[in-house]
Coordinates of C-alpha atoms and ligand atoms in Angstrom, one line a residue:
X6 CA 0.0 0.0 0.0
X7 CA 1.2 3.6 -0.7
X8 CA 1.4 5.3 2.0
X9 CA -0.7 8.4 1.4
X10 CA -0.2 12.3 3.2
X11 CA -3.7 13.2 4.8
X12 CA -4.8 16.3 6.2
X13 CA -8.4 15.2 8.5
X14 CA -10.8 17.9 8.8
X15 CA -13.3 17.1 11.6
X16 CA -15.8 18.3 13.8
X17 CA -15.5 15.3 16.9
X18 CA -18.1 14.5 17.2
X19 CA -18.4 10.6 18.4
X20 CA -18.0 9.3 14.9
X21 CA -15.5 12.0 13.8
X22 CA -13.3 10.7 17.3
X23 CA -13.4 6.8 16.0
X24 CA -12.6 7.9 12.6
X25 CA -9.5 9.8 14.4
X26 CA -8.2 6.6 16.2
X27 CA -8.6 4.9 13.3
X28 CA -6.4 7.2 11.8
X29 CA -4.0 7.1 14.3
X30 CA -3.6 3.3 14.1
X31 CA -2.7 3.1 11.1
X32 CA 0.9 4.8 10.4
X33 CA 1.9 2.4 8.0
X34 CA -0.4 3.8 5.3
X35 CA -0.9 7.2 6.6
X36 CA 0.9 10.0 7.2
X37 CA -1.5 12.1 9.4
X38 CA 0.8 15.8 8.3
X39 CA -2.0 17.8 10.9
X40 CA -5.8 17.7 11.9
X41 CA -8.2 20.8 11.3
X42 CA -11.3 21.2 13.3
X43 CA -14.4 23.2 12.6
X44 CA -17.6 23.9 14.4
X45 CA -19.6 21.5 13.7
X46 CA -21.6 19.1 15.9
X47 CA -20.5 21.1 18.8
X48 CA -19.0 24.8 18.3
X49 CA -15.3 24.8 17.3
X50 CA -13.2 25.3 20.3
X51 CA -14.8 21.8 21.5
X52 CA -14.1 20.0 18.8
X53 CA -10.4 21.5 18.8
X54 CA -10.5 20.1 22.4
X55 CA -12.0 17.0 21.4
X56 CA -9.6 16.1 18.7
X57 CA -6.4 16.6 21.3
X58 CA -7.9 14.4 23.5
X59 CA -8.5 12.2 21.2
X60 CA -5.0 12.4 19.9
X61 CA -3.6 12.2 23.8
X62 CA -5.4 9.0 24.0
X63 CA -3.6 7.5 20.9
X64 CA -0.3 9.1 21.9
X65 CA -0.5 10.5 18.8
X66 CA 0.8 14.1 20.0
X67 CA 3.3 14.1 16.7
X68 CA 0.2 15.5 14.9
X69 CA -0.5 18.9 14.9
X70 CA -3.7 20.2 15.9
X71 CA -5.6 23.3 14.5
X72 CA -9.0 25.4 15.5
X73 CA -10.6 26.7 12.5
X74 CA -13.7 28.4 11.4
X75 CA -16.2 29.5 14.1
X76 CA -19.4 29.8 11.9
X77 CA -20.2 28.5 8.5
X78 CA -19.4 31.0 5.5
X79 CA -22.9 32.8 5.4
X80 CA -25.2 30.8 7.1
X81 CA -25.5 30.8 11.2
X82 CA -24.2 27.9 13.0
X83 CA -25.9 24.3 13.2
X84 CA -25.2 21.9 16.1
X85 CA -25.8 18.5 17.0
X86 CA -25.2 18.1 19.9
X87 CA -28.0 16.7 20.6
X88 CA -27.0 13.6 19.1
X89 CA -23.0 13.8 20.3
X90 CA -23.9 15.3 23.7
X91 CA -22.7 18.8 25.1
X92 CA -19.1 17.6 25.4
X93 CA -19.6 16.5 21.4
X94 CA -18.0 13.2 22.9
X95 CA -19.9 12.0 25.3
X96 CA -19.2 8.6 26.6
X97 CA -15.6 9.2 27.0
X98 CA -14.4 10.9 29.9
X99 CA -13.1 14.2 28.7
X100 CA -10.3 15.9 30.2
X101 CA -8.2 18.8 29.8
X102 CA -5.0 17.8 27.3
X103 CA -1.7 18.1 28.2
X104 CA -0.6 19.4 25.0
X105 CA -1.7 23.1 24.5
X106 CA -3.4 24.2 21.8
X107 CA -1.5 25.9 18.5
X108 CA -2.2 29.0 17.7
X109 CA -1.9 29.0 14.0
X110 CA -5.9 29.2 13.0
X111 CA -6.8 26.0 10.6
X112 CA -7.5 27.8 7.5
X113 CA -3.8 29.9 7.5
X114 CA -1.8 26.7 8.1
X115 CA -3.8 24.7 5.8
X116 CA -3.2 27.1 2.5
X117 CA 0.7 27.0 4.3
X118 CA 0.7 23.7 4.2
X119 CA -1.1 23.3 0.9
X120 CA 1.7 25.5 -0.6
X121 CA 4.5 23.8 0.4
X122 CA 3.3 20.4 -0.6
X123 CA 4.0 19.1 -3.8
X124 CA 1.4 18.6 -6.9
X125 CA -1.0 15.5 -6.2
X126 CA 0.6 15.7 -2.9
X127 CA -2.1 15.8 -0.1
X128 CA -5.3 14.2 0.6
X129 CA -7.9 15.6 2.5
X130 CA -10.1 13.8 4.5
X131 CA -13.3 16.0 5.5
X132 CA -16.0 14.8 8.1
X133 CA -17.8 17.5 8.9
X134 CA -18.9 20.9 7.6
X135 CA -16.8 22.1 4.8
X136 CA -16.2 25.6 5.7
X137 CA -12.5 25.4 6.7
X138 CA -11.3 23.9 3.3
X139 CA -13.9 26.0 1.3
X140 CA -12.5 29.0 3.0
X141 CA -8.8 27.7 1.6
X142 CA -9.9 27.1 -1.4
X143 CA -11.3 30.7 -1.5
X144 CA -8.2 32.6 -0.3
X145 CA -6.0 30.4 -2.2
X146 CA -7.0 28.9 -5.0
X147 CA -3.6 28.1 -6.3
X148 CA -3.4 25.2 -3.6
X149 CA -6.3 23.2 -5.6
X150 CA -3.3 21.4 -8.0
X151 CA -1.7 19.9 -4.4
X152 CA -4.8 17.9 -3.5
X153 CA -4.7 14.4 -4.7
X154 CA -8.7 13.9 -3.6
X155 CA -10.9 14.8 -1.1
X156 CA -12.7 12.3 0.8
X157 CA -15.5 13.8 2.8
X158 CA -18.1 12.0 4.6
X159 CA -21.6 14.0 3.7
X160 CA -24.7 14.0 1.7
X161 CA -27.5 11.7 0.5
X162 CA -29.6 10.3 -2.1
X163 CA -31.9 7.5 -1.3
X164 CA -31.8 8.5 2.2
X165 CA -33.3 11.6 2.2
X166 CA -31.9 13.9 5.3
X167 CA -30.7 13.4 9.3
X168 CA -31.2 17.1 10.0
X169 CA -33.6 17.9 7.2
X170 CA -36.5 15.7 6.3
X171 CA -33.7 16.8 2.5
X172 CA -30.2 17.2 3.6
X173 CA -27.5 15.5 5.5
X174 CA -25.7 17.8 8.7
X175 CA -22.5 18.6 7.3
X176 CA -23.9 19.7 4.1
X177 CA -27.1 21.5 5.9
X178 CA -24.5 23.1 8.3
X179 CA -22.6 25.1 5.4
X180 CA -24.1 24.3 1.9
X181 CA -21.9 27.0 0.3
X182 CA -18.9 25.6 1.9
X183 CA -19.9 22.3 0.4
X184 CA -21.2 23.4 -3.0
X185 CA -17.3 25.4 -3.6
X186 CA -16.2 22.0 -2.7
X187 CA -18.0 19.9 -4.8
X188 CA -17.2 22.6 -7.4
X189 CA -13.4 22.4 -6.9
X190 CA -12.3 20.4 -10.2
X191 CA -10.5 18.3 -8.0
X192 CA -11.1 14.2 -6.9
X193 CA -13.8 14.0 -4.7
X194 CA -15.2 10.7 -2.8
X195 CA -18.2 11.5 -1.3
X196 CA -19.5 8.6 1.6
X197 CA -23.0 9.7 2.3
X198 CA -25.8 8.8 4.4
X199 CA -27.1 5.9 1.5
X200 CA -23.5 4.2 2.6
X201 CA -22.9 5.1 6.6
X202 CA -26.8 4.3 7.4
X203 CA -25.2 0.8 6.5
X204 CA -22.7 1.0 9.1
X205 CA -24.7 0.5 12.4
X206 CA -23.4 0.0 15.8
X207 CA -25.3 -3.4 16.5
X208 CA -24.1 -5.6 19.5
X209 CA -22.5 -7.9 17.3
X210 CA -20.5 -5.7 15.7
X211 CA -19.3 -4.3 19.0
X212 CA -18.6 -7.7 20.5
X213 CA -14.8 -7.4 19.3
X214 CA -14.6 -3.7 20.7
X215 CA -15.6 -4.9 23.7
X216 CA -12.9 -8.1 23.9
X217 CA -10.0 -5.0 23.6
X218 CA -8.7 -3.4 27.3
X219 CA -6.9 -0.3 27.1
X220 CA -8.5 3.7 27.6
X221 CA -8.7 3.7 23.9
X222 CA -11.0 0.9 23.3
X223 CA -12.9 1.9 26.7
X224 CA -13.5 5.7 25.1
X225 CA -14.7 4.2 21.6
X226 CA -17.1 1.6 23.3
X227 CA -18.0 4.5 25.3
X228 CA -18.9 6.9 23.1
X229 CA -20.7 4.2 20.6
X230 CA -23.1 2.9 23.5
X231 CA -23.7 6.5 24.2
X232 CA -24.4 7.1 20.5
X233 CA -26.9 3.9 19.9
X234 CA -28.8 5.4 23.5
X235 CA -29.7 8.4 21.7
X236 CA -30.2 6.6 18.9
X237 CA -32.5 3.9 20.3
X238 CA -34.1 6.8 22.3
X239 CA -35.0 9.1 19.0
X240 CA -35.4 6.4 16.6
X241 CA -36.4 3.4 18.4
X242 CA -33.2 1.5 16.4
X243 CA -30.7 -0.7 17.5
X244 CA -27.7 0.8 16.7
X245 CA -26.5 4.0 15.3
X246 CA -24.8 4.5 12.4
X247 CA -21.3 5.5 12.5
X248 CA -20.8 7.8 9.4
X249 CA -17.4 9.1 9.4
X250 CA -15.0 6.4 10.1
X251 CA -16.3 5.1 6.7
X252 CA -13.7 7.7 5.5
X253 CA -10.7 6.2 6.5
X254 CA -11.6 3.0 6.5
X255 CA -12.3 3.8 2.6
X256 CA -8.9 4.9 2.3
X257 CA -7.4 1.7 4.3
X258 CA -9.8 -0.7 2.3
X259 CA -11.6 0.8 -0.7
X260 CA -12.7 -3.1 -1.7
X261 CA -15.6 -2.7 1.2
X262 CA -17.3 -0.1 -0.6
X263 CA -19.1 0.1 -3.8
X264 CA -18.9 3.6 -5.6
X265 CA -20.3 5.4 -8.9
X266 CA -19.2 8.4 -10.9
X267 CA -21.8 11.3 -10.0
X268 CA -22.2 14.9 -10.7
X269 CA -23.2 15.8 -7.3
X270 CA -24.4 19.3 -6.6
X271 CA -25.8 20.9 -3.5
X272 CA -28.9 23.0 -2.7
X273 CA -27.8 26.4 -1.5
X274 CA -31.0 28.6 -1.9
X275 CA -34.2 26.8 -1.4
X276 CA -35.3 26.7 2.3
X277 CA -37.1 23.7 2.1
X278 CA -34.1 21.5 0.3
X279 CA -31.1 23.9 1.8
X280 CA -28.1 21.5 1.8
X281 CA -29.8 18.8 -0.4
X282 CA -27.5 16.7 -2.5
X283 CA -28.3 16.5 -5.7
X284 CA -26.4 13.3 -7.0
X285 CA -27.0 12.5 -10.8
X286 CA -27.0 8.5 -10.5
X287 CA -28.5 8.0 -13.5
X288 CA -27.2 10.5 -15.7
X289 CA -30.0 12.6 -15.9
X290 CA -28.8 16.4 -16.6
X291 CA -25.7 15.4 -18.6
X292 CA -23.3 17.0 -16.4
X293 CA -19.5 14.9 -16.4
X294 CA -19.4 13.5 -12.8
X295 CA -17.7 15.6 -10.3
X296 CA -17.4 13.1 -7.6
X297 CA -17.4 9.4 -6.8
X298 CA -20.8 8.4 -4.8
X299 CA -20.2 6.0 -2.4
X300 CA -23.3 4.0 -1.7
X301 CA -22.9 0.5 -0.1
X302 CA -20.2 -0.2 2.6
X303 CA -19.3 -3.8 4.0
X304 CA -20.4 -2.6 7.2
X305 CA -19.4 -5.8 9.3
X306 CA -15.7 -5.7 7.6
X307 CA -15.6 -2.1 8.7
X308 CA -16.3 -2.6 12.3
X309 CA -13.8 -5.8 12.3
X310 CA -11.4 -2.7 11.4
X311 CA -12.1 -0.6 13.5
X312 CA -11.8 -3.1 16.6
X313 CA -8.4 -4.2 14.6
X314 CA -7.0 -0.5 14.3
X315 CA -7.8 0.1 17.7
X316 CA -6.3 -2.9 19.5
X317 CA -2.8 -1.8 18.4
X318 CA -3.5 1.9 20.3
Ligands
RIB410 O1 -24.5 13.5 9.2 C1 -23.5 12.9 9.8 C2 -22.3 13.8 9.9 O2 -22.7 14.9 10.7 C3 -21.1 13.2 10.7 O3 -19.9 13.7 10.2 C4 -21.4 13.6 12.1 O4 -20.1 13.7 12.9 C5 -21.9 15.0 11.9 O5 -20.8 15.8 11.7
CA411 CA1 -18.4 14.7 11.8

C-alpha cells in the first residue's frame, strides 16, 4: 500500500473521534501531516479540544492540531449536539490535554501547508462541515493542484436527510462551503448517508470492541453505546450508524465499498431542500461526474477494522 499524506478535517463529534483513532492506528499507510477542526456538531473550540484528546489517548501528539472556522461562511451555526452530547463526545471521559493548543488558525496553516506540498501531494479527508477547506480554497485557489482527492463523509440520495426531512448535517450546516467544494475540479469521494446508514453500531458488531482493554478501546465503546442510547431513544433502532470512520476505512480498504461516478451538486438557496444533494445517479442532466458516490459499505468488515485498528492503540 502507498502510504498516502492526509490532512483530517473534523468536527469530533463521536463518529469523527473513531474515525481519528482509526487514523491514528494506522501509520503504515498514513501520514497524518496535521488535523483541522471546525464547528460543527459542537462549536469549534470543542471540537479543537476533542480532537487533542483524542490524539492524547492515541499518543499520537506528533500530529498537529488546529482550531478553524467558528461559523459557517454565510449561514449561522448548526449543532448537533444533541446527538454527540454537550461535550460533542460523550461517553468518554473528557479531560483537559496536556498538550496546549496551536495558535496558527486551521485555514492559515492549511493554505501553508497546501503550498509547500507538492502537486497531487495531499489528501484531505473532510467529516464535517466544509467551511474550513472552502475558505482555503477561497483565499488560495492556487493550492487546488496539491490535493490528490478529497474524501468527505456527507450528503445523501436514497436516504433523504438526518437534520432535514432533504439534507445531510454537514452539508445543511454550510451548503456554500460544500457546494465550492463539490465545485473544486478536484477528486472528490463523497461517503453519504445511503452508505454510513449501512454501518450501524449493532451488538455484534461491538462484540470485538468490547474483547480489547486499554482507555482507547474503553473511550470508543464508550462513546458508541452513548451514541446507539440516543439513537435507540429518537429512533427506536438498535444501533447507530457511525458515518465518518467510513472515511478512512475507505482509504485503508476501498474493496468494502461500492462507488459510482456522480455529478453531485448541493442546494444552497431553497429553504425547504437547503443542503440537499443533488447526486445524478442515472445521468439525468448530462453533467460529467464531479465526484465518486459511495453507496454500499461492508459494514461488518468495517467494524472488524475498527476493533483491529484500535487494539494496536
Ligand atoms: O450526518 C453525519 C455527519 O454529521 C457526521 O460527520 C457527524 O459527525 C456529523 O458531523
Ligand atoms: Ca463529523
Amino acid at each position: 500500500m502507498i502510504r498516502r499524506r492526509v490532512i483530517i478535517d473534523c468536527d469530533p463529534g463521536l463518529d469523527d473521534a473513531i474515525n481519528l483513532f482509526l487514523a491514528f492506528a494506522s501509520p503504515e499507510a498514513l501520514e497524518i501531516v496535521g488535523i483541522t477542526t471546525v464547528a460543527g456538531n459542537v462549536p469549534v473550540a470543542l471540537t479543537e479540544r476533542n480532537a487533542r484528546m483524542v490524539r492524547e489517548l492515541a499518543n499520537r501528539e506528533d500530529v498537529p492540531v488546529f482550531g478553524g472556522c467558528e461559523r459557517p461562511l454565510r449561514r449561522p451555526p448548526v449543532y448537533a449536539d444533541h446527538v454527540h452530547g454537550a461535550s460533542g463526545v460523550d461517553g468518554m471521559t473528557a479531560f483537559e490535554p496536556r498538550a496546549a493548543r496551536d495558535d496558527a488558525h486551521a485555514v492559515d496553516w492549511l493554505v501553508e501547508t497546501l503550498r509547500a506540498a507538492n502537486a497531487g501531494e495531499i489528501t484531505l479527508v473532510a467529516t464535517g462541515p466544509l467551511t474550513n477547506l472552502a475558505a482555503a480554497f477561497a483565499r488560495a485557489p492556487d493550492v487546488l493542484p496539491k490535493i490528490a482527492e478529497v474524501v468527505l463523509m456527507g450528503g445523501a440520495r436514497r436516504e433523504g436527510g438526518n437534520i432535514t426531512p432533504t439534507a445531510e448535517f454537514n452539508m445543511f450546516a454550510d451548503p456554500h462551503a460544500a457546494a465550492a467544494v463539490f465545485a473544486c475540479g478536484r477528486p472528490i469521494v463523497a461517503i453519504g448517508l445511503d452508505a454510513t446508514h449501512q454501518a450501524t453500531a449493532t451488538p455484534e458488531r461491538l462484540a470485538p470492541l468490547r474483547a480489547i482493554s486499554g482507555p482507547v478501546a474503553e473511550a470508543a465503546l464508550g462513546m458508541l453505546e452513548f451514541a446507539n442510547t440516543v439513537e435507540f431513544k429518537r429512533r427506536g433502532a438498535v444501533g447507530a450508524p457511525v458515518h465518518d470512520p467510513c472515511t478512512v476505512a475507505y482509504l485503508l480498504a476501498p474493496r468494502l465499498f461500492a462507488t459510482k461516478p456522480c455529478c453531485i451538486q448541493v442546494e444552497t438557496e431553497a429553504a425547504l431542500t437547503l443542503g440537499c444533494t443533488s447526486v445524478d445517479y442515472w445521468g439525468a442532466t448530462g453533467n460529467a461526474p464531479n465526484a465518486v458516490w459511495v453507496d454500499e459499505v461492508d459494514a461488518d468488515a468495517l467494524f472488524a477494522l475498527i476493533a483491529e485498528r484500535i487494539s494496536r492503540l
